[in-house]
PDB file of N, CA and C in Angstrom:
ATOM      1  N   UNK A  15       5.406 -18.981   9.539  1.00 54.00           N
ATOM      2  CA  UNK A  15       5.459 -17.280   9.789  1.00 54.00           C
ATOM      3  C   UNK A  15       5.829 -17.197   7.922  1.00 54.00           C
ATOM      4  N   UNK A  16       4.701 -16.509   7.264  1.00 64.00           N
ATOM      5  CA  UNK A  16       4.400 -16.016   5.990  1.00 64.00           C
ATOM      6  C   UNK A  16       5.739 -15.027   5.974  1.00 64.00           C
ATOM      7  N   UNK A  17       6.617 -14.670   4.631  1.00 75.00           N
ATOM      8  CA  UNK A  17       7.637 -14.381   4.339  1.00 75.00           C
ATOM      9  C   UNK A  17       6.923 -12.702   4.383  1.00 75.00           C
ATOM     10  N   UNK A  18       8.224 -11.719   3.542  1.00 75.00           N
ATOM     11  CA  UNK A  18       7.488 -10.471   3.446  1.00 75.00           C
ATOM     12  C   UNK A  18       6.890 -10.812   1.694  1.00 75.00           C
ATOM     13  N   UNK A  19       7.427 -11.105   1.319  1.00 78.00           N
ATOM     14  CA  UNK A  19       6.682 -11.582  -0.043  1.00 78.00           C
ATOM     15  C   UNK A  19       5.778 -11.961  -0.645  1.00 78.00           C
ATOM     16  N   UNK A  20       5.032 -12.958   0.599  1.00 79.00           N
ATOM     17  CA  UNK A  20       4.306 -13.420   0.351  1.00 79.00           C
ATOM     18  C   UNK A  20       2.814 -12.773   0.954  1.00 79.00           C
ATOM     19  N   UNK A  21       3.302 -11.952   2.106  1.00 75.00           N
ATOM     20  CA  UNK A  21       2.251 -10.910   2.670  1.00 75.00           C
ATOM     21  C   UNK A  21       2.276  -9.856   1.384  1.00 75.00           C
ATOM     22  N   UNK A  22       2.833  -9.824   0.974  1.00 73.00           N
ATOM     23  CA  UNK A  22       3.089  -8.411  -0.160  1.00 73.00           C
ATOM     24  C   UNK A  22       2.236  -8.992  -0.709  1.00 73.00           C
ATOM     25  N   UNK A  23       2.375  -9.944  -1.572  1.00 75.00           N
ATOM     26  CA  UNK A  23       1.718 -10.256  -2.867  1.00 75.00           C
ATOM     27  C   UNK A  23       0.238 -10.459  -2.584  1.00 75.00           C
ATOM     28  N   UNK A  24      -0.067 -10.795  -1.337  1.00 74.00           N
ATOM     29  CA  UNK A  24      -1.410 -11.301  -0.526  1.00 74.00           C
ATOM     30  C   UNK A  24      -2.024  -9.817  -0.831  1.00 74.00           C
ATOM     31  N   UNK A  25      -1.334  -8.663  -0.165  1.00 71.00           N
ATOM     32  CA  UNK A  25      -1.807  -7.177  -0.248  1.00 71.00           C
ATOM     33  C   UNK A  25      -2.358  -7.121  -1.618  1.00 71.00           C
ATOM     34  N   UNK A  26      -1.338  -7.070  -2.642  1.00 70.00           N
ATOM     35  CA  UNK A  26      -1.349  -6.722  -3.819  1.00 70.00           C
ATOM     36  C   UNK A  26      -2.479  -7.121  -4.719  1.00 70.00           C
ATOM     37  N   UNK A  27      -2.275  -8.745  -4.385  1.00 68.00           N
ATOM     38  CA  UNK A  27      -3.463  -9.698  -5.154  1.00 68.00           C
ATOM     39  C   UNK A  27      -5.031  -9.671  -4.578  1.00 68.00           C
ATOM     40  N   UNK A  28      -5.059  -9.053  -3.381  1.00 66.00           N
ATOM     41  CA  UNK A  28      -6.209  -9.292  -2.683  1.00 66.00           C
ATOM     42  C   UNK A  28      -7.218  -8.820  -3.887  1.00 66.00           C
ATOM     43  N   UNK A  29      -8.128  -9.178  -4.562  1.00 60.00           N
ATOM     44  CA  UNK A  29      -9.207  -8.075  -5.233  1.00 60.00           C
ATOM     45  C   UNK A  29     -10.648  -7.370  -4.377  1.00 60.00           C
ATOM     46  N   UNK A  30     -10.626  -8.031  -3.524  1.00 61.00           N
ATOM     47  CA  UNK A  30     -11.477  -6.703  -2.883  1.00 61.00           C
ATOM     48  C   UNK A  30     -10.966  -5.677  -2.094  1.00 61.00           C
ATOM     49  N   UNK A  31      -9.259  -5.768  -1.634  1.00 65.00           N
ATOM     50  CA  UNK A  31      -8.686  -4.881  -1.226  1.00 65.00           C
ATOM     51  C   UNK A  31      -8.207  -3.800  -2.114  1.00 65.00           C
ATOM     52  N   UNK A  32      -8.257  -4.635  -3.357  1.00 65.00           N
ATOM     53  CA  UNK A  32      -7.471  -3.574  -4.672  1.00 65.00           C
ATOM     54  C   UNK A  32      -8.910  -2.701  -5.155  1.00 65.00           C
ATOM     55  N   UNK A  33     -10.096  -3.503  -5.297  1.00 67.00           N
ATOM     56  CA  UNK A  33     -11.328  -3.397  -5.727  1.00 67.00           C
ATOM     57  C   UNK A  33     -11.939  -1.983  -4.824  1.00 67.00           C
ATOM     58  N   UNK A  34     -11.892  -2.245  -3.531  1.00 72.00           N
ATOM     59  CA  UNK A  34     -12.020  -1.163  -2.609  1.00 72.00           C
ATOM     60  C   UNK A  34     -11.644  -0.240  -2.525  1.00 72.00           C
ATOM     61  N   UNK A  35     -10.144  -0.111  -2.153  1.00 76.00           N
ATOM     62  CA  UNK A  35      -9.382   0.803  -1.806  1.00 76.00           C
ATOM     63  C   UNK A  35      -8.500   1.631  -2.552  1.00 76.00           C
ATOM     64  N   UNK A  36      -8.472   0.858  -4.020  1.00 76.00           N
ATOM     65  CA  UNK A  36      -8.108   1.617  -4.788  1.00 76.00           C
ATOM     66  C   UNK A  36      -9.209   2.540  -5.716  1.00 76.00           C
ATOM     67  N   UNK A  37      -9.877   2.151  -6.078  1.00 78.00           N
ATOM     68  CA  UNK A  37     -11.011   2.376  -6.275  1.00 78.00           C
ATOM     69  C   UNK A  37     -11.672   3.515  -5.606  1.00 78.00           C
ATOM     70  N   UNK A  38     -11.748   3.398  -4.431  1.00 84.00           N
ATOM     71  CA  UNK A  38     -12.296   4.837  -3.563  1.00 84.00           C
ATOM     72  C   UNK A  38     -11.220   5.910  -3.452  1.00 84.00           C
ATOM     73  N   UNK A  39      -9.996   5.169  -3.520  1.00 83.00           N
ATOM     74  CA  UNK A  39      -8.749   6.561  -3.417  1.00 83.00           C
ATOM     75  C   UNK A  39      -9.379   7.431  -4.731  1.00 83.00           C
ATOM     76  N   UNK A  40      -9.200   6.509  -5.647  1.00 85.00           N
ATOM     77  CA  UNK A  40      -9.158   6.893  -6.867  1.00 85.00           C
ATOM     78  C   UNK A  40      -9.953   7.916  -7.124  1.00 85.00           C
ATOM     79  N   UNK A  41     -11.681   7.737  -6.574  1.00 88.00           N
ATOM     80  CA  UNK A  41     -12.848   8.190  -6.633  1.00 88.00           C
ATOM     81  C   UNK A  41     -12.452   9.551  -5.755  1.00 88.00           C
ATOM     82  N   UNK A  42     -11.767   9.160  -4.723  1.00 89.00           N
ATOM     83  CA  UNK A  42     -12.201  10.684  -3.795  1.00 89.00           C
ATOM     84  C   UNK A  42     -10.851  11.632  -4.457  1.00 89.00           C
ATOM     85  N   UNK A  43      -9.569  11.101  -5.003  1.00 90.00           N
ATOM     86  CA  UNK A  43      -8.612  11.835  -6.017  1.00 90.00           C
ATOM     87  C   UNK A  43      -9.756  12.675  -7.156  1.00 90.00           C
ATOM     88  N   UNK A  44     -10.575  11.739  -7.786  1.00 89.00           N
ATOM     89  CA  UNK A  44     -11.315  12.350  -8.601  1.00 89.00           C
ATOM     90  C   UNK A  44     -12.214  13.890  -8.461  1.00 89.00           C
ATOM     91  N   UNK A  45     -12.800  13.189  -7.107  1.00 92.00           N
ATOM     92  CA  UNK A  45     -13.847  14.439  -6.748  1.00 92.00           C
ATOM     93  C   UNK A  45     -13.054  15.678  -6.121  1.00 92.00           C
ATOM     94  N   UNK A  46     -11.907  15.396  -5.652  1.00 91.00           N
ATOM     95  CA  UNK A  46     -10.998  16.553  -5.239  1.00 91.00           C
ATOM     96  C   UNK A  46     -10.751  17.205  -6.301  1.00 91.00           C
ATOM     97  N   UNK A  47     -10.318  16.486  -7.789  1.00 91.00           N
ATOM     98  CA  UNK A  47      -9.688  17.266  -8.503  1.00 91.00           C
ATOM     99  C   UNK A  47     -10.539  18.083  -9.750  1.00 91.00           C
ATOM    100  N   UNK A  48     -11.749  17.692  -9.212  1.00 90.00           N
ATOM    101  CA  UNK A  48     -12.881  18.123 -10.032  1.00 90.00           C
ATOM    102  C   UNK A  48     -13.335  19.709  -9.407  1.00 90.00           C
ATOM    103  N   UNK A  49     -13.332  19.510  -7.957  1.00 92.00           N
ATOM    104  CA  UNK A  49     -13.433  20.407  -6.943  1.00 92.00           C
ATOM    105  C   UNK A  49     -12.366  21.597  -7.258  1.00 92.00           C
ATOM    106  N   UNK A  50     -11.130  21.453  -7.461  1.00 90.00           N
ATOM    107  CA  UNK A  50     -10.302  22.274  -7.584  1.00 90.00           C
ATOM    108  C   UNK A  50      -9.634  22.323  -8.866  1.00 90.00           C
ATOM    109  N   UNK A  51     -10.101  21.710  -9.702  1.00 91.00           N
ATOM    110  CA  UNK A  51      -9.820  21.840 -11.435  1.00 91.00           C
ATOM    111  C   UNK A  51      -8.201  21.608 -11.789  1.00 91.00           C
ATOM    112  N   UNK A  52      -7.796  20.552 -10.741  1.00 90.00           N
ATOM    113  CA  UNK A  52      -6.541  19.742 -10.655  1.00 90.00           C
ATOM    114  C   UNK A  52      -6.708  18.713 -11.024  1.00 90.00           C
ATOM    115  N   UNK A  53      -7.535  17.661 -11.756  1.00 90.00           N
ATOM    116  CA  UNK A  53      -7.586  16.576 -11.637  1.00 90.00           C
ATOM    117  C   UNK A  53      -6.409  15.386 -11.592  1.00 90.00           C
ATOM    118  N   UNK A  54      -5.503  15.850 -12.686  1.00 93.00           N
ATOM    119  CA  UNK A  54      -3.909  14.864 -12.777  1.00 93.00           C
ATOM    120  C   UNK A  54      -3.419  15.039 -11.074  1.00 93.00           C
ATOM    121  N   UNK A  55      -3.517  16.389 -11.015  1.00 93.00           N
ATOM    122  CA  UNK A  55      -2.587  16.637  -9.651  1.00 93.00           C
ATOM    123  C   UNK A  55      -2.901  15.810  -8.347  1.00 93.00           C
ATOM    124  N   UNK A  56      -4.370  15.700  -8.368  1.00 92.00           N
ATOM    125  CA  UNK A  56      -5.050  14.911  -7.458  1.00 92.00           C
ATOM    126  C   UNK A  56      -4.911  13.527  -7.713  1.00 92.00           C
ATOM    127  N   UNK A  57      -4.738  13.202  -8.998  1.00 90.00           N
ATOM    128  CA  UNK A  57      -4.734  11.556  -8.776  1.00 90.00           C
ATOM    129  C   UNK A  57      -3.216  11.313  -9.071  1.00 90.00           C
ATOM    130  N   UNK A  58      -1.816  12.008  -9.344  1.00 92.00           N
ATOM    131  CA  UNK A  58      -0.916  11.526  -8.811  1.00 92.00           C
ATOM    132  C   UNK A  58      -0.832  11.717  -7.477  1.00 92.00           C
ATOM    133  N   UNK A  59      -0.931  12.356  -6.718  1.00 92.00           N
ATOM    134  CA  UNK A  59      -1.060  12.724  -5.214  1.00 92.00           C
ATOM    135  C   UNK A  59      -1.743  11.304  -4.836  1.00 92.00           C
ATOM    136  N   UNK A  60      -2.543  10.444  -5.043  1.00 89.00           N
ATOM    137  CA  UNK A  60      -3.423   9.753  -4.963  1.00 89.00           C
ATOM    138  C   UNK A  60      -2.540   8.498  -5.375  1.00 89.00           C
ATOM    139  N   UNK A  61      -1.990   8.243  -6.352  1.00 88.00           N
ATOM    140  CA  UNK A  61      -0.918   7.187  -6.241  1.00 88.00           C
ATOM    141  C   UNK A  61       0.275   7.358  -5.529  1.00 88.00           C
ATOM    142  N   UNK A  62       0.899   8.687  -5.418  1.00 92.00           N
ATOM    143  CA  UNK A  62       1.826   8.797  -4.354  1.00 92.00           C
ATOM    144  C   UNK A  62       1.587   8.213  -2.798  1.00 92.00           C
ATOM    145  N   UNK A  63       0.656   8.679  -2.456  1.00 88.00           N
ATOM    146  CA  UNK A  63      -0.170   8.215  -1.112  1.00 88.00           C
ATOM    147  C   UNK A  63      -0.051   6.413  -1.266  1.00 88.00           C
ATOM    148  N   UNK A  64      -0.247   6.149  -1.885  1.00 83.00           N
ATOM    149  CA  UNK A  64      -0.725   4.505  -1.796  1.00 83.00           C
ATOM    150  C   UNK A  64       0.491   4.109  -2.396  1.00 83.00           C
ATOM    151  N   UNK A  65       1.807   4.518  -2.744  1.00 87.00           N
ATOM    152  CA  UNK A  65       3.056   4.010  -2.656  1.00 87.00           C
ATOM    153  C   UNK A  65       3.713   4.438  -1.710  1.00 87.00           C
ATOM    154  N   UNK A  66       3.353   5.394  -0.690  1.00 90.00           N
ATOM    155  CA  UNK A  66       3.843   5.600   0.636  1.00 90.00           C
ATOM    156  C   UNK A  66       3.033   4.493   1.444  1.00 90.00           C
ATOM    157  N   UNK A  67       2.047   4.205   1.330  1.00 83.00           N
ATOM    158  CA  UNK A  67       1.331   3.577   2.564  1.00 83.00           C
ATOM    159  C   UNK A  67       1.816   1.959   2.066  1.00 83.00           C
ATOM    160  N   UNK A  68       2.063   1.390   0.608  1.00 80.00           N
ATOM    161  CA  UNK A  68       2.870  -0.001   0.819  1.00 80.00           C
ATOM    162  C   UNK A  68       3.995   0.090   1.050  1.00 80.00           C
ATOM    163  N   UNK A  69       4.746   1.054   0.991  1.00 88.00           N
ATOM    164  CA  UNK A  69       6.292   1.297   1.319  1.00 88.00           C
ATOM    165  C   UNK A  69       6.596   1.089   2.871  1.00 88.00           C
ATOM    166  N   UNK A  70       5.688   1.610   3.610  1.00 88.00           N
ATOM    167  CA  UNK A  70       5.840   1.637   4.557  1.00 88.00           C
ATOM    168  C   UNK A  70       5.240   0.394   5.176  1.00 88.00           C
ATOM    169  N   UNK A  71       4.151  -0.087   4.753  1.00 81.00           N
ATOM    170  CA  UNK A  71       4.046  -1.736   5.287  1.00 81.00           C
ATOM    171  C   UNK A  71       4.899  -2.745   4.550  1.00 81.00           C
ATOM    172  N   UNK A  72       5.489  -2.847   3.702  1.00 82.00           N
ATOM    173  CA  UNK A  72       6.728  -3.381   3.259  1.00 82.00           C
ATOM    174  C   UNK A  72       7.986  -3.206   4.337  1.00 82.00           C
ATOM    175  N   UNK A  73       7.906  -1.980   4.769  1.00 89.00           N
ATOM    176  CA  UNK A  73       9.429  -2.051   5.772  1.00 89.00           C
ATOM    177  C   UNK A  73       9.169  -2.576   6.841  1.00 89.00           C
ATOM    178  N   UNK A  74       8.004  -2.378   7.482  1.00 87.00           N
ATOM    179  CA  UNK A  74       7.294  -3.243   8.588  1.00 87.00           C
ATOM    180  C   UNK A  74       7.380  -4.525   8.551  1.00 87.00           C
ATOM    181  N   UNK A  75       7.017  -4.963   7.401  1.00 81.00           N
ATOM    182  CA  UNK A  75       6.833  -6.543   7.468  1.00 81.00           C
ATOM    183  C   UNK A  75       8.287  -7.327   7.389  1.00 81.00           C
ATOM    184  N   UNK A  76       9.268  -6.357   6.050  1.00 86.00           N
ATOM    185  CA  UNK A  76      10.783  -6.734   6.275  1.00 86.00           C
ATOM    186  C   UNK A  76      11.364  -6.737   7.931  1.00 86.00           C
ATOM    187  N   UNK A  77      11.106  -5.850   8.445  1.00 91.00           N
ATOM    188  CA  UNK A  77      11.623  -5.794  10.143  1.00 91.00           C
ATOM    189  C   UNK A  77      10.965  -6.945  10.870  1.00 91.00           C
ATOM    190  N   UNK A  78       9.651  -7.219  10.469  1.00 86.00           N
ATOM    191  CA  UNK A  78       8.976  -8.065  11.181  1.00 86.00           C
ATOM    192  C   UNK A  78       9.380  -9.917  11.239  1.00 86.00           C
ATOM    193  N   UNK A  79       9.923  -9.937   9.962  1.00 85.00           N
ATOM    194  CA  UNK A  79      10.390 -10.868   9.513  1.00 85.00           C
ATOM    195  C   UNK A  79      11.833 -11.152   9.468  1.00 85.00           C
ATOM    196  N   UNK A  80      12.682 -10.226   9.883  1.00 89.00           N
ATOM    197  CA  UNK A  80      14.084 -10.418  10.283  1.00 89.00           C
ATOM    198  C   UNK A  80      13.740 -10.663  11.813  1.00 89.00           C
ATOM    199  N   UNK A  81      12.903 -10.067  12.784  1.00 90.00           N
ATOM    200  CA  UNK A  81      12.661 -10.601  13.857  1.00 90.00           C
ATOM    201  C   UNK A  81      12.727 -11.843  14.257  1.00 90.00           C
ATOM    202  N   UNK A  82      11.267 -12.434  13.253  1.00 84.00           N
ATOM    203  CA  UNK A  82      10.708 -13.632  13.567  1.00 84.00           C
ATOM    204  C   UNK A  82      12.539 -14.675  13.332  1.00 84.00           C
ATOM    205  N   UNK A  83      12.947 -14.144  11.939  1.00 86.00           N
ATOM    206  CA  UNK A  83      14.217 -15.220  11.835  1.00 86.00           C
ATOM    207  C   UNK A  83      15.416 -15.208  12.619  1.00 86.00           C
ATOM    208  N   UNK A  84      15.478 -14.078  13.189  1.00 90.00           N
ATOM    209  CA  UNK A  84      15.942 -13.818  14.618  1.00 90.00           C
ATOM    210  C   UNK A  84      15.759 -14.739  15.740  1.00 90.00           C
ATOM    211  N   UNK A  85      14.714 -14.963  16.184  1.00 90.00           N
ATOM    212  CA  UNK A  85      13.952 -15.430  17.090  1.00 90.00           C
ATOM    213  C   UNK A  85      14.454 -17.206  17.074  1.00 90.00           C
ATOM    214  N   UNK A  86      13.718 -17.387  15.527  1.00 85.00           N
ATOM    215  CA  UNK A  86      14.187 -18.541  15.130  1.00 85.00           C
ATOM    216  C   UNK A  86      15.560 -19.869  15.217  1.00 85.00           C
ATOM    217  N   UNK A  87      16.779 -18.676  15.290  1.00 78.00           N
ATOM    218  CA  UNK A  87      18.254 -18.919  14.969  1.00 78.00           C
ATOM    219  C   UNK A  87      18.417 -19.619  16.720  1.00 78.00           C
TER     220      UNK A  87
END
């Protein structure tokens, strides 16, 4: 079973996910920023949303890894 670090690195290093996901997120933030005249606020919000999603995913994987290790013991 892959460890949390391996899965985490796969997610961060997958160029397709990064290219599509982050580019789309930033594009949406830029569009929202141009409509609200608050571009920096929208870009910061997009960054915070990315961090929240990544943090939640990391926590789920840590718990999954602990569960797998308990079952092996």
